[in-house]
């Protein structure tokens, strides 16, 4: 028995071919939808991670600003406890820097990454400037207590005069980050 092309065309072959084509098209359609869904999910996850990172940045930056204000007030304090209190505030500055260093950089968008780095640089600068000032404070023991003997007036003057400028610059960087977060 000979098979002709007509028999082949009339057989189940055409049905199978049509079924394979339809199945392939459905698979392509489902795959494209899945890819779009995965991309949307990844984008949403990144935006959520950005927002979480910004919350941490804002919290620790505001903590730093409060501590920085306290440090500035302590500059005019004339008691021997000044050195100890500044050192306690410097520990808070160190903690803020540590927490910001632990924010995953992958969650900071490129558009505001430099602002984030600048915040950390300002904190580091303040820490080292006030540490240098604290190291210059000399105390004298007298009658079971200490008396403030000397401090570096030049460093103190620089710290007092630069306070508002650094505070405002830091706040500007922080506000840029906040505006970017709101735009997400």
Coordinates of C-alpha atoms in Angstrom, one line a residue:
X1 CA 0.0 0.0 0.0
X2 CA 1.3 3.3 -1.1
X3 CA 0.9 6.5 1.0
X4 CA 0.1 9.6 -1.0
X5 CA 0.5 13.2 0.0
X6 CA -3.2 13.5 0.1
X7 CA -3.5 10.8 2.7
X8 CA -0.8 12.5 4.8
X9 CA -2.6 15.8 4.5
X10 CA -5.9 14.2 5.4
X11 CA -4.5 12.3 8.4
X12 CA -4.0 13.4 12.0
X13 CA -0.7 15.0 11.0
X14 CA -2.3 18.3 10.3
X15 CA -4.1 18.3 13.5
X16 CA -0.9 17.5 15.4
X17 CA 1.0 20.2 13.5
X18 CA -1.7 22.8 14.2
X19 CA -1.8 21.7 17.9
X20 CA 2.0 22.1 18.1
X21 CA 1.9 25.5 16.6
X22 CA -0.9 26.7 19.0
X23 CA 0.9 25.1 22.0
X24 CA 4.2 26.9 20.9
X25 CA 2.4 30.2 20.6
X26 CA 0.7 29.8 24.0
X27 CA 4.1 28.9 25.5
X28 CA 5.7 32.0 24.0
X29 CA 2.8 34.2 25.3
X30 CA 3.0 32.8 28.8
X31 CA 6.8 33.1 28.8
X32 CA 6.5 36.8 27.8
X33 CA 3.9 37.5 30.5
X34 CA 6.1 35.7 33.1
X35 CA 9.1 37.8 32.1
X36 CA 7.1 41.0 32.4
X37 CA 5.8 39.8 35.8
X38 CA 9.4 39.0 37.0
X39 CA 10.7 42.4 35.9
X40 CA 7.8 44.2 37.6
X41 CA 8.4 42.1 40.8
X42 CA 12.1 42.8 40.8
X43 CA 11.5 46.5 40.2
X44 CA 9.0 46.6 43.1
X45 CA 11.5 44.8 45.3
X46 CA 14.3 47.2 44.5
X47 CA 12.0 50.2 45.2
X48 CA 11.1 48.7 48.5
X49 CA 14.7 48.1 49.4
X50 CA 15.5 51.7 48.4
X51 CA 12.8 52.9 50.7
X52 CA 14.0 50.7 53.6
X53 CA 17.6 52.0 53.0
X54 CA 16.4 55.6 53.0
X55 CA 14.5 55.1 56.2
X56 CA 17.7 53.8 57.9
X57 CA 19.8 56.7 56.4
X58 CA 17.3 59.3 57.5
X59 CA 17.1 57.8 61.0
X60 CA 20.8 57.6 61.6
X61 CA 21.5 61.0 59.9
X62 CA 18.9 62.7 62.1
X63 CA 20.5 61.0 65.1
X64 CA 23.9 62.4 64.0
X65 CA 22.4 65.9 63.5
X66 CA 21.1 65.9 67.1
X67 CA 24.4 64.7 68.4
X68 CA 26.2 67.3 66.3
X69 CA 24.0 70.0 67.9
X70 CA 24.9 68.6 71.3
X71 CA 28.6 68.7 70.5
X72 CA 28.4 72.3 69.4
X73 CA 26.7 73.3 72.6
X74 CA 29.4 71.5 74.6
X75 CA 32.1 73.7 73.1
X76 CA 31.0 76.5 75.4
X77 CA 30.8 74.3 78.4
X78 CA 33.4 75.4 81.0
X79 CA 33.4 72.4 83.4
X80 CA 35.9 69.6 83.5
X81 CA 33.1 67.1 82.6
X82 CA 33.2 68.7 79.1
X83 CA 35.8 66.2 77.8
X84 CA 33.9 63.2 79.1
X85 CA 30.6 64.5 77.7
X86 CA 32.2 65.2 74.3
X87 CA 33.6 61.7 74.2
X88 CA 30.2 60.3 74.9
X89 CA 28.7 62.3 72.1
X90 CA 31.6 61.1 69.8
X91 CA 30.6 57.5 70.5
X92 CA 27.1 58.4 69.2
X93 CA 28.7 59.9 66.1
X94 CA 30.7 56.8 65.7
X95 CA 27.6 54.6 66.0
X96 CA 25.8 56.7 63.4
X97 CA 28.7 56.3 61.0
X98 CA 28.9 52.6 61.7
X99 CA 25.1 52.2 60.9
X100 CA 25.4 54.2 57.7
X101 CA 28.4 52.1 56.6
X102 CA 26.3 49.0 57.1
X103 CA 23.5 50.2 54.7
X104 CA 23.8 48.1 51.6
X105 CA 25.1 50.3 48.8
X106 CA 23.3 48.2 46.3
X107 CA 20.1 49.8 47.6
X108 CA 21.2 53.3 47.0
X109 CA 20.2 54.6 43.5
X110 CA 23.0 56.1 41.4
X111 CA 21.2 59.4 41.2
X112 CA 21.7 60.1 45.0
X113 CA 24.7 57.8 45.7
X114 CA 27.1 60.8 45.9
X115 CA 24.8 62.5 48.4
X116 CA 24.9 59.3 50.6
X117 CA 28.7 59.2 50.4
X118 CA 28.9 62.9 51.3
X119 CA 26.8 62.3 54.4
X120 CA 29.2 59.7 55.6
X121 CA 32.2 62.0 54.8
X122 CA 30.7 64.8 56.8
X123 CA 30.1 62.5 59.8
X124 CA 33.7 61.2 59.5
X125 CA 35.0 64.8 59.3
X126 CA 33.1 65.9 62.4
X127 CA 34.3 62.8 64.3
X128 CA 37.9 63.5 63.6
X129 CA 37.7 67.3 64.2
X130 CA 36.0 66.9 67.6
X131 CA 38.4 64.1 68.5
X132 CA 41.3 66.4 67.8
X133 CA 39.7 69.1 69.9
X134 CA 39.0 66.6 72.8
X135 CA 42.6 65.5 72.7
X136 CA 43.7 69.1 73.2
X137 CA 41.7 69.4 76.4
X138 CA 43.9 69.2 79.5
X139 CA 42.5 68.7 83.0
X140 CA 44.2 69.3 86.3
X141 CA 43.4 67.2 89.4
X142 CA 42.4 69.3 92.4
X143 CA 40.6 68.2 95.6
X144 CA 39.2 65.0 94.4
X145 CA 37.9 66.6 91.2
X146 CA 39.3 67.9 87.9
X147 CA 39.6 71.5 86.6
X148 CA 39.6 72.4 83.0
X149 CA 43.2 73.7 82.5
X150 CA 43.6 74.2 78.8
X151 CA 42.0 73.6 75.4
X152 CA 43.0 74.4 71.9
X153 CA 41.1 77.7 71.2
X154 CA 42.0 77.7 67.5
X155 CA 40.3 74.3 66.9
X156 CA 37.4 75.4 69.1
X157 CA 36.9 78.5 67.1
X158 CA 37.0 76.6 63.8
X159 CA 34.4 74.2 65.1
X160 CA 32.1 77.0 66.3
X161 CA 32.5 79.0 63.1
X162 CA 31.9 76.0 60.7
X163 CA 29.0 74.5 62.6
X164 CA 26.1 76.2 60.7
X165 CA 27.8 75.7 57.3
X166 CA 28.4 72.0 57.9
X167 CA 25.0 71.5 59.5
X168 CA 23.2 73.1 56.6
X169 CA 25.3 71.2 54.0
X170 CA 24.5 67.9 55.7
X171 CA 20.8 68.8 55.9
X172 CA 20.8 69.7 52.2
X173 CA 22.2 66.3 51.3
X174 CA 19.7 64.6 53.6
X175 CA 16.8 66.5 52.0
X176 CA 18.0 65.5 48.5
X177 CA 17.8 61.9 49.6
X178 CA 14.4 62.4 51.1
X179 CA 13.0 64.1 47.9
X180 CA 14.4 61.2 45.8
X181 CA 12.7 58.7 48.1
X182 CA 9.4 60.5 47.8
X183 CA 9.7 60.3 44.0
X184 CA 9.9 56.5 44.0

